[in-house]
Structure formats: C-alpha cells, structure tokens
Amino acid sequence: MKKIIILLSVFAASFSAVSCDSYLDIEPEGKIIPKTVDDYRKVITTAYSKYPQHKSLTALRTDELILDEYSTDFLSYREIVMWKDANQDQSTTPFQWEAFYSVIFYANQIINEGQQTMEASAEKDQILAEAYALRAYAYFDLVNLYGKPYQASTAGSDRGVPINLSLDLEKTLPASSVAEVYAQVNADIEKSSALMHLDQQADKVRYRFSKAALAAFKSRISLYQQNWEDALKNAETALSINKTLVNLNTEKIVPNHYTSPEAILSLDNTFISALGYSTAASKELIASYDQTNDLRFKTYFEKNGADYKVIKGGNSEFRTSFRVSELYFIKAEALLKSNRLEESKATLNEVLKNRYTATGFANVQTKVTSMNATQFMEFILEERNREFALEGQRWFDLRRANQIQIIHTISGVDYTLQKNDVRYTIEIPQQAKLNNPNL
C-alpha cells in the first residue's frame, strides 16, 4: 500500500464577528506539517469548513421548492429539479462526491497520523473523537445519497460507497455494501464515544461534535436502521444533556439558528444563499401549514409577490445538523413503532405546544386524540415536513419512509419522480466512475 505524506494547508478559525456570514468563516494561516494538538485542531477545522452543501441540493429534488426559471442559477439547478443524474449538462451543479472524500481524507490524517504525533492530553482525545465522528458523518451522508435506504433484509447486498480509511489517494476501491458502510459508521461512533470529553460546544464552535451531537447522530442512525430501541435510548441520552425547545409563542429566535438553545450541531449549510435568490417555497409546502395558528409559518416564510420566500436560511448563521426538536420527533416515532402510542403522542406534544398558538395546539390535540397508530405515523411525517422545512431532512425522510410521487414543472413540461422511483437513490457521478473503474 502506498503511503502518501503531504504538506497540509490548514486554517485557523475566527468566530468572534457577528455579521450574518461570520459563522464558520475561515482565515488561511499557512502551510505546515501537523504534529501538535494545535496543528491538528487546525486540520480538523479545515475538514469542518469543507463539509459539502449537499443538503441544499437535495431540497431541489423534494416537494419543498419551486425553481425560478428567470433566475441566474436556473441552468445550474434545472437538471437537479428534473432528477436527471446521468449525462448532465456541464452547467449543472454536481453533488459533491469528491468533497466528501476530501473531508474523509482530513479525518484519516488525524486518526492515522495525529494519533501517533500528538502528545497525550484531553484535547488530543477530543480532536480524535471529533475526527472519528466527522468521518462517520461523511460516510453516513454518502451512503444515504448514493446507496439504497437501509433495509436489514437487503443491506448486505445493496451497493453502498467505497470505504477508504487510509491516506492512499491512489486507491480505486469497490463500493462496499450499505450494511458495511453502516457498520463502519457505527464503529467510528463507538471510538468517538470512548474519547469524547465535551457534553456541548459553545455557540461560536458549535460546528464541532460533542457528546450531545454524538448521541443525536446515533439516534438518527438508529432511526434510519429502524432500530427503535436504540433510537429511543440515544434520543433520551441527548435530551438528558439538552432538552430545551424554543417557544415560538414567547421567543423570536428561529429554532435552526446556530445560537438557538435548540442547536446541538451547526455544521450543514442546508439552504445556501443562491437558493434564496432562485427558488420559492412550493405551493404544497405552504398549504401544509395552518397559516393562522402555526407559528412556524411566519417564522420560516415571507410573502414575496405571489410566492413565499424562505427566511429560515440563506446565510451561514442558519447552519444546522442536529437540534433538540428532532430528538423529540425521533423519540415519538420510536415509541410509536414500539407500540407505545399514547407515550408517542405525549412526546410529540412537547414540541407542538411550542410551535402553535394555544388555539392551534388545542385543535391539534383534538385531532390527534382519536388517531390510531397508522394515522399518527402519517401525522408525525407531516409535522416533520413542517418542522424541518428546508433543513435537509425532507429528501431523507421521503427515502426512508414514503417514497411519494413528485411532479416538477420546468418550462411548461412536467417531470415526474414516480412512487418508489429508483432515482430516490442518486447515481454515482460519472467522473467518479471514470476515475474509479471499480464503481
């Protein structure tokens, strides 16, 4: 195996500024060969800063947005909206396959080399814990973009993505199975858990993993793997660290803002500024809200002519990966799948009473009271759509739970993603296949 030793370009972060684009702004500090904990903190900061903006692109594949055909970015996004993954036009913005493996390379550098060169300390353990967690997160996102949704009966044979844990950039590895990728993700998480020191990160560095973020991540993985017992246990572990919800009846802060008391990990840019200029909320999404009593509606959207613009994103202050309300949703779903319907309803109510006016919440409670398990599961998914609109959750919820038919209209032509369409799994990019014949 060829070992590659490189001169890393690393970056130091400054988060003291308060401008709308200050969060996760990185300033170059030069080139070094990393050896110390300070060096490797800069390496992992670089890895965090390079994390892909793929969740913004997945929103274009969902029923959340409509694309403005007169926007300057129309050609960049048109084929994504059409679910055209093969033989794309050169102007189409690609999903960031290479960027994921760049992040993974930095994590591998820390794990493989930093473990040997950093002196023993709590900070060394914390950096290694974050590197394992970040690598796990990258592989989890990769397999949920380019692999089929996890099904225990087929995961062992379903194609996933290549797993590279070395620094050999010349490897052309075959794709591992979905089961193997999940096994690697879970293995990295266990190593991270053994090393992680911090319960939570401060606002200005909340892009970094912590014990709370790790527990939230584990609960999401368990949800996707339909491991209800672990999903419930990990959600409760994360909630034991932070269970604070924003009450929209009394507070003005947007729940997915990185300084929100709900914020657990604020890494993903789930609604980039270009989407704010080139899209509007879909009519289906707007119609899903009680516009009078659902307090999220005016917090998330703003009238703009005949359309509604998204105001809960569009700059780096709205980066979000995990927040507290998701833990309640996971807990509610896990309880429901464990035949604990009334406990599930009570858990979800903890979120909804903070999202609706008193009248609206009373109306919701009346509706929910008579629901059976099937009806309440559908309601959970509807509320997830409303709660996490344009936060990068919708595409993955559709993949794992109910691969509905979606129709997008471009230049007067209807394009249809059929129910259970194979395009719910994104095609591995052609360039990646050219670079790696094993794909």
Coordinates of C-alpha atoms in Angstrom, one line a residue:
M1 CA 0.0 0.0 0.0
K2 CA 1.4 3.4 -0.9
K3 CA 1.5 5.9 1.9
I4 CA 1.3 9.5 0.9
I5 CA 2.8 12.2 3.2
I6 CA 1.6 15.6 2.2
L7 CA 2.0 19.2 3.3
L8 CA -1.4 20.2 4.6
S9 CA -2.9 23.6 4.0
V10 CA -4.6 24.2 7.3
F11 CA -6.7 27.0 8.6
A12 CA -7.5 28.8 11.8
A13 CA -11.0 29.9 12.6
S14 CA -12.2 33.1 14.0
F15 CA -15.8 33.2 15.2
S16 CA -16.0 36.4 17.2
A17 CA -17.6 38.6 14.5
V18 CA -21.4 38.8 14.5
S19 CA -22.1 39.6 10.8
C20 CA -24.7 37.4 9.1
D21 CA -22.0 35.5 7.3
S22 CA -19.5 35.3 10.1
Y23 CA -20.3 31.8 11.3
L24 CA -17.8 29.2 10.1
D25 CA -15.7 31.8 8.2
I26 CA -12.2 30.5 7.9
E27 CA -9.0 32.5 7.5
P28 CA -5.8 31.0 5.9
E29 CA -2.9 30.6 8.2
G30 CA -0.3 29.0 6.0
K31 CA 1.1 25.5 5.3
I32 CA 2.5 23.2 8.0
I33 CA 3.2 19.6 8.6
P34 CA 0.8 18.9 11.6
K35 CA 2.3 17.5 14.8
T36 CA 0.8 19.1 17.8
V37 CA -2.7 19.4 19.1
D38 CA -2.8 23.0 17.9
D39 CA -1.8 21.8 14.4
Y40 CA -4.4 19.1 14.4
R41 CA -7.1 21.4 15.7
K42 CA -6.5 23.5 12.6
V43 CA -6.6 20.4 10.4
I44 CA -10.0 19.4 11.7
T45 CA -11.2 22.9 11.4
T46 CA -10.3 22.7 7.8
A47 CA -12.2 19.5 7.5
Y48 CA -15.3 21.0 9.0
S49 CA -15.1 24.0 6.8
K50 CA -15.0 21.8 3.7
Y51 CA -18.1 19.8 4.6
P52 CA -20.4 19.6 1.5
Q53 CA -23.6 21.7 1.0
H54 CA -25.4 18.7 -0.5
K55 CA -28.5 19.1 1.7
S56 CA -29.2 22.4 -0.1
L57 CA -29.2 20.5 -3.4
T58 CA -31.4 17.7 -2.1
A59 CA -34.1 20.3 -1.4
L60 CA -34.4 20.8 -5.1
R61 CA -35.3 17.1 -5.5
T62 CA -38.2 17.3 -3.0
D63 CA -41.6 18.8 -2.9
E64 CA -40.4 21.8 -0.9
L65 CA -39.3 24.3 -3.6
I66 CA -40.1 25.7 -7.0
L67 CA -37.3 27.0 -9.2
D68 CA -37.5 30.5 -10.7
E69 CA -36.9 29.9 -14.4
Y70 CA -35.7 33.5 -14.7
S71 CA -33.0 33.3 -12.0
T72 CA -29.4 33.4 -12.9
D73 CA -28.9 30.0 -11.4
F74 CA -31.7 28.3 -13.4
L75 CA -29.3 26.3 -15.6
S76 CA -27.3 25.3 -12.6
Y77 CA -30.3 23.7 -10.8
R78 CA -32.6 22.7 -13.7
E79 CA -31.4 19.1 -14.1
I80 CA -31.4 18.5 -10.4
V81 CA -35.1 19.6 -10.3
M82 CA -35.7 17.2 -13.2
W83 CA -33.9 14.3 -11.3
K84 CA -31.6 14.0 -14.2
D85 CA -28.5 12.4 -12.7
A86 CA -26.9 10.8 -15.8
N87 CA -25.3 12.7 -18.8
Q88 CA -25.8 16.0 -17.1
D89 CA -25.1 19.3 -18.8
Q90 CA -21.8 20.9 -17.8
S91 CA -23.6 23.8 -16.3
T92 CA -25.4 21.6 -13.8
T93 CA -24.2 21.9 -10.2
P94 CA -22.9 18.5 -9.2
F95 CA -23.5 16.7 -5.9
Q96 CA -20.2 16.9 -4.0
W97 CA -18.8 13.3 -4.1
E98 CA -15.2 14.4 -4.1
A99 CA -15.8 16.9 -1.3
F100 CA -17.0 14.1 1.0
Y101 CA -13.8 12.2 0.4
S102 CA -11.7 15.3 0.9
V103 CA -13.3 15.6 4.4
I104 CA -12.7 11.9 5.0
F105 CA -9.0 12.3 4.0
Y106 CA -8.5 15.0 6.6
A107 CA -10.2 12.8 9.2
N108 CA -8.0 9.9 8.2
Q109 CA -4.9 12.1 8.5
I110 CA -5.9 13.0 12.1
I111 CA -6.8 9.4 13.0
N112 CA -3.8 7.7 11.4
E113 CA -1.0 10.3 11.9
G114 CA -2.2 12.5 14.7
Q115 CA -2.8 9.6 17.0
Q116 CA 1.0 9.0 16.8
T117 CA 2.3 12.5 16.9
M118 CA 0.1 14.4 19.3
E119 CA 1.1 14.2 23.0
A120 CA -1.4 12.6 25.3
S121 CA -4.0 15.1 26.6
A122 CA -7.7 15.7 26.9
E123 CA -7.5 17.9 23.8
K124 CA -5.9 15.1 21.8
D125 CA -8.7 12.8 22.8
Q126 CA -11.3 15.4 21.9
I127 CA -9.7 16.1 18.4
L128 CA -9.6 12.3 17.7
A129 CA -13.2 11.9 18.9
E130 CA -14.3 14.7 16.5
A131 CA -12.3 13.1 13.6
Y132 CA -14.0 9.7 14.1
A133 CA -17.4 11.4 14.4
L134 CA -16.9 13.6 11.3
R135 CA -15.7 10.6 9.2
A136 CA -18.8 8.7 10.4
Y137 CA -21.0 11.6 9.5
A138 CA -19.5 11.9 6.0
Y139 CA -19.9 8.2 5.3
F140 CA -23.5 8.3 6.7
D141 CA -24.4 11.1 4.3
L142 CA -22.6 9.4 1.4
V143 CA -24.5 6.2 1.8
N144 CA -27.8 8.0 2.2
L145 CA -27.2 9.9 -1.0
Y146 CA -25.7 7.1 -3.2
G147 CA -26.9 3.9 -1.6
K148 CA -30.4 2.5 -1.2
P149 CA -32.3 3.2 2.0
Y150 CA -31.3 0.8 4.8
Q151 CA -33.3 -2.4 4.9
A152 CA -32.0 -5.1 7.1
S153 CA -33.0 -7.9 4.6
T154 CA -31.1 -6.4 1.7
A155 CA -28.4 -4.1 3.1
G156 CA -25.8 -6.8 2.8
S157 CA -26.2 -6.9 -0.9
D158 CA -27.3 -3.3 -1.7
R159 CA -24.5 -1.2 -3.2
G160 CA -23.1 1.5 -0.9
V161 CA -20.0 3.6 -1.4
P162 CA -16.2 2.9 -1.2
I163 CA -14.7 3.0 2.3
N164 CA -11.2 4.3 2.5
L165 CA -9.6 4.5 5.9
S166 CA -6.0 5.2 4.7
L167 CA -4.1 8.1 3.3
D168 CA -3.5 6.4 0.0
L169 CA -5.1 8.7 -2.5
E170 CA -4.4 6.4 -5.4
K171 CA -6.7 3.6 -4.2
T172 CA -9.6 2.6 -6.5
L173 CA -11.8 0.8 -4.1
P174 CA -15.0 -1.0 -5.0
A175 CA -18.2 0.1 -3.4
S176 CA -18.9 -1.5 0.0
S177 CA -22.4 -2.7 0.7
V178 CA -24.9 -0.5 2.6
A179 CA -24.5 -2.8 5.6
E180 CA -20.7 -2.5 5.5
V181 CA -20.9 1.3 5.4
Y182 CA -23.3 1.4 8.3
A183 CA -21.0 -0.9 10.2
Q184 CA -18.1 1.4 9.6
V185 CA -20.2 4.4 10.7
N186 CA -21.2 2.7 13.9
A187 CA -17.6 1.5 14.6
D188 CA -16.3 5.1 14.2
I189 CA -19.0 6.4 16.5
E190 CA -18.1 3.9 19.2
K191 CA -14.4 5.0 19.0
S192 CA -15.6 8.6 19.1
S193 CA -17.7 8.0 22.2
A194 CA -14.8 6.5 24.1
L195 CA -12.7 9.6 23.5
M196 CA -15.3 12.5 23.6
H197 CA -14.9 14.9 26.5
L198 CA -17.3 17.8 25.9
D199 CA -21.0 17.5 26.6
Q200 CA -21.8 20.5 24.4
Q201 CA -19.9 23.0 22.4
A202 CA -20.1 26.8 22.8
D203 CA -22.1 28.8 20.2
K204 CA -19.1 30.0 18.3
V205 CA -17.7 26.5 17.8
R206 CA -21.0 24.5 17.6
Y207 CA -19.9 23.2 14.2
R208 CA -17.8 20.8 16.3
F209 CA -19.0 17.4 17.6
S210 CA -19.8 16.9 21.3
K211 CA -21.4 14.2 23.4
A212 CA -24.8 15.7 22.7
A213 CA -24.2 15.8 19.0
L214 CA -22.9 12.2 19.0
A215 CA -26.0 11.0 20.9
A216 CA -28.2 12.9 18.4
F217 CA -26.3 11.4 15.5
K218 CA -26.6 7.9 17.0
S219 CA -30.4 8.4 17.4
R220 CA -30.7 9.4 13.7
I221 CA -28.7 6.4 12.5
S222 CA -30.9 4.1 14.6
L223 CA -34.0 5.7 13.2
Y224 CA -32.8 5.1 9.7
Q225 CA -31.9 1.5 10.6
Q226 CA -35.3 1.0 12.2
N227 CA -33.6 0.0 15.4
W228 CA -36.3 1.5 17.6
E229 CA -34.9 0.6 21.0
D230 CA -31.5 2.3 20.3
A231 CA -33.2 5.2 18.6
L232 CA -35.2 5.8 21.8
K233 CA -32.2 5.3 24.1
N234 CA -29.9 7.6 22.2
A235 CA -32.6 10.3 21.8
E236 CA -33.1 10.2 25.6
T237 CA -29.3 10.4 26.2
A238 CA -29.1 13.5 24.0
L239 CA -32.1 15.0 25.7
S240 CA -30.5 14.4 29.1
I241 CA -27.9 16.9 28.0
N242 CA -30.1 19.4 26.3
K243 CA -33.9 19.3 26.1
T244 CA -34.6 23.0 25.6
L245 CA -37.1 23.9 22.9
V246 CA -37.7 27.4 21.5
N247 CA -41.3 28.5 22.4
L248 CA -42.4 30.5 19.4
N249 CA -45.3 31.9 21.5
T250 CA -42.8 33.9 23.5
E251 CA -39.5 33.9 21.7
K252 CA -38.4 35.4 18.4
I253 CA -35.3 33.3 17.6
V254 CA -35.6 30.9 14.7
P255 CA -35.1 27.3 16.1
N256 CA -32.5 26.4 13.5
H257 CA -30.3 29.4 14.1
Y258 CA -26.8 28.4 15.4
T259 CA -27.3 30.4 18.6
S260 CA -30.7 28.9 19.3
P261 CA -31.0 27.0 22.6
E262 CA -32.1 24.0 20.4
A263 CA -28.8 23.9 18.5
I264 CA -26.7 20.8 19.0
L265 CA -24.5 20.6 15.9
S266 CA -24.5 23.5 13.5
L267 CA -22.4 22.2 10.6
D268 CA -24.5 21.7 7.5
N269 CA -25.4 24.7 5.2
T270 CA -28.9 23.4 4.4
F271 CA -30.2 26.4 2.4
I272 CA -27.4 28.3 0.6
S273 CA -27.9 31.9 -0.4
A274 CA -28.2 31.0 -4.1
L275 CA -31.3 29.0 -3.4
G276 CA -32.9 32.0 -1.6
Y277 CA -32.5 34.0 -4.9
S278 CA -33.5 31.3 -7.3
T279 CA -36.4 29.5 -5.5
A280 CA -39.6 29.9 -3.6
A281 CA -41.4 27.6 -1.2
S282 CA -43.7 25.2 -3.1
K283 CA -47.4 25.6 -3.0
E284 CA -47.7 22.2 -1.4
L285 CA -45.4 23.2 1.4
I286 CA -47.1 26.5 2.1
A287 CA -50.5 24.7 2.0
S288 CA -49.4 22.2 4.6
Y289 CA -49.3 24.9 7.4
D290 CA -52.2 26.4 9.4
Q291 CA -51.2 29.9 8.5
T292 CA -53.1 31.4 11.4
N293 CA -52.1 29.2 14.3
D294 CA -48.9 27.5 13.2
L295 CA -46.2 30.0 14.5
R296 CA -43.6 28.4 12.3
F297 CA -45.2 29.7 9.2
K298 CA -44.3 33.4 9.7
T299 CA -41.0 32.4 11.3
Y300 CA -40.0 30.4 8.2
F301 CA -41.6 32.2 5.3
E302 CA -42.2 35.7 4.0
K303 CA -44.7 36.8 1.3
N304 CA -43.0 37.9 -1.9
G305 CA -45.5 38.8 -4.6
A306 CA -47.4 35.7 -5.5
D307 CA -44.9 33.4 -3.8
Y308 CA -43.3 32.8 -0.4
K309 CA -39.6 33.2 0.2
V310 CA -37.7 31.1 2.7
I311 CA -36.3 33.2 5.6
K312 CA -35.0 30.5 7.9
G313 CA -31.9 30.1 5.8
G314 CA -29.8 31.8 3.2
N315 CA -26.7 32.6 5.2
S316 CA -24.2 30.8 7.4
E317 CA -26.0 31.6 10.7
F318 CA -28.6 29.0 9.8
R319 CA -26.3 26.1 9.6
T320 CA -27.9 23.1 11.3
S321 CA -27.3 19.4 11.5
F322 CA -28.9 18.3 14.8
R323 CA -31.3 20.3 17.0
V324 CA -33.4 19.4 20.0
S325 CA -36.8 19.1 18.4
E326 CA -35.5 16.3 16.2
L327 CA -34.8 14.3 19.3
Y328 CA -38.4 14.6 20.3
F329 CA -39.6 13.5 16.8
I330 CA -37.2 10.5 16.9
K331 CA -38.4 9.6 20.4
A332 CA -42.0 9.9 19.3
E333 CA -41.5 7.7 16.2
A334 CA -39.5 5.1 18.2
L335 CA -42.2 4.9 20.9
L336 CA -44.9 4.5 18.2
K337 CA -43.0 1.7 16.5
S338 CA -42.6 0.1 19.9
N339 CA -46.5 0.0 20.3
R340 CA -46.5 2.9 22.9
L341 CA -49.0 5.1 21.1
E342 CA -50.1 7.4 23.9
E343 CA -46.5 8.0 25.1
S344 CA -45.6 8.8 21.5
K345 CA -48.4 11.4 21.3
A346 CA -47.4 13.0 24.6
T347 CA -43.8 13.2 23.4
L348 CA -44.7 15.0 20.1
N349 CA -47.0 17.4 22.0
E350 CA -43.9 18.7 23.8
V351 CA -42.8 20.1 20.5
L352 CA -46.2 21.2 19.2
K353 CA -47.2 23.2 22.2
N354 CA -44.1 25.4 21.4
R355 CA -45.0 25.7 17.7
Y356 CA -48.7 26.5 17.7
T357 CA -50.8 29.2 19.4
A358 CA -53.0 28.0 22.3
T359 CA -55.9 27.7 19.9
G360 CA -53.9 25.9 17.3
F361 CA -52.4 23.4 19.8
A362 CA -55.9 22.7 21.2
N363 CA -57.1 22.0 17.7
V364 CA -54.1 19.7 17.0
Q365 CA -54.7 17.8 20.3
T366 CA -58.3 17.2 19.4
K367 CA -57.4 15.8 16.0
V368 CA -54.6 13.6 17.4
T369 CA -56.6 12.1 20.3
S370 CA -58.6 9.8 18.0
M371 CA -55.7 8.8 15.7
N372 CA -54.7 5.2 15.6
A373 CA -51.0 4.2 15.1
T374 CA -51.1 4.3 11.3
Q375 CA -52.8 7.7 11.2
F376 CA -50.4 9.1 13.9
M377 CA -47.4 7.9 11.9
E378 CA -48.6 9.8 8.9
F379 CA -49.1 12.8 11.2
I380 CA -45.5 12.6 12.5
L381 CA -44.2 12.7 9.0
E382 CA -46.4 15.7 8.1
E383 CA -45.2 17.5 11.2
R384 CA -41.6 16.6 10.4
N385 CA -42.1 18.2 7.0
R386 CA -43.4 21.4 8.6
E387 CA -40.8 21.5 11.4
F388 CA -37.7 20.8 9.4
A389 CA -38.7 22.5 6.1
L390 CA -35.5 23.3 4.1
E391 CA -33.2 21.9 6.8
G392 CA -32.1 19.0 4.7
Q393 CA -34.4 16.4 6.3
R394 CA -37.1 16.1 3.7
W395 CA -35.3 14.1 1.0
F396 CA -34.0 11.6 3.5
D397 CA -37.5 11.2 5.2
L398 CA -39.0 10.6 1.8
R399 CA -36.4 7.9 1.1
R400 CA -36.8 6.0 4.3
A401 CA -40.5 6.4 5.0
N402 CA -42.7 7.0 2.0
Q403 CA -41.2 7.5 -1.5
I404 CA -44.1 9.5 -2.8
Q405 CA -44.7 10.7 -6.4
I406 CA -43.5 14.2 -7.0
I407 CA -44.1 16.3 -10.1
H408 CA -41.9 19.3 -11.0
T409 CA -42.8 21.6 -13.9
I410 CA -39.9 23.2 -15.9
S411 CA -40.6 25.4 -18.9
G412 CA -44.1 24.1 -19.2
V413 CA -43.1 20.4 -19.1
D414 CA -43.9 18.1 -16.3
Y415 CA -41.2 15.9 -14.9
T416 CA -42.3 13.0 -12.6
L417 CA -40.5 11.2 -9.8
Q418 CA -42.6 8.1 -9.6
K419 CA -43.6 6.5 -6.3
N420 CA -40.6 4.2 -5.2
D421 CA -38.6 5.6 -8.2
V422 CA -35.0 4.3 -8.5
R423 CA -34.0 7.9 -8.6
Y424 CA -34.6 8.2 -4.9
T425 CA -31.1 6.9 -4.9
I426 CA -28.7 9.4 -6.6
E427 CA -26.4 8.0 -9.3
I428 CA -22.7 8.0 -8.5
P429 CA -21.2 10.8 -10.6
Q430 CA -19.8 9.9 -14.0
Q431 CA -16.5 11.5 -13.2
A432 CA -16.1 9.3 -10.1
K433 CA -16.8 6.2 -12.2
L434 CA -14.2 7.3 -14.8
N435 CA -11.6 7.8 -12.0
N436 CA -12.5 4.5 -10.3
P437 CA -13.4 1.6 -12.7
N438 CA -14.4 -0.4 -9.7
L439 CA -17.5 1.7 -9.3

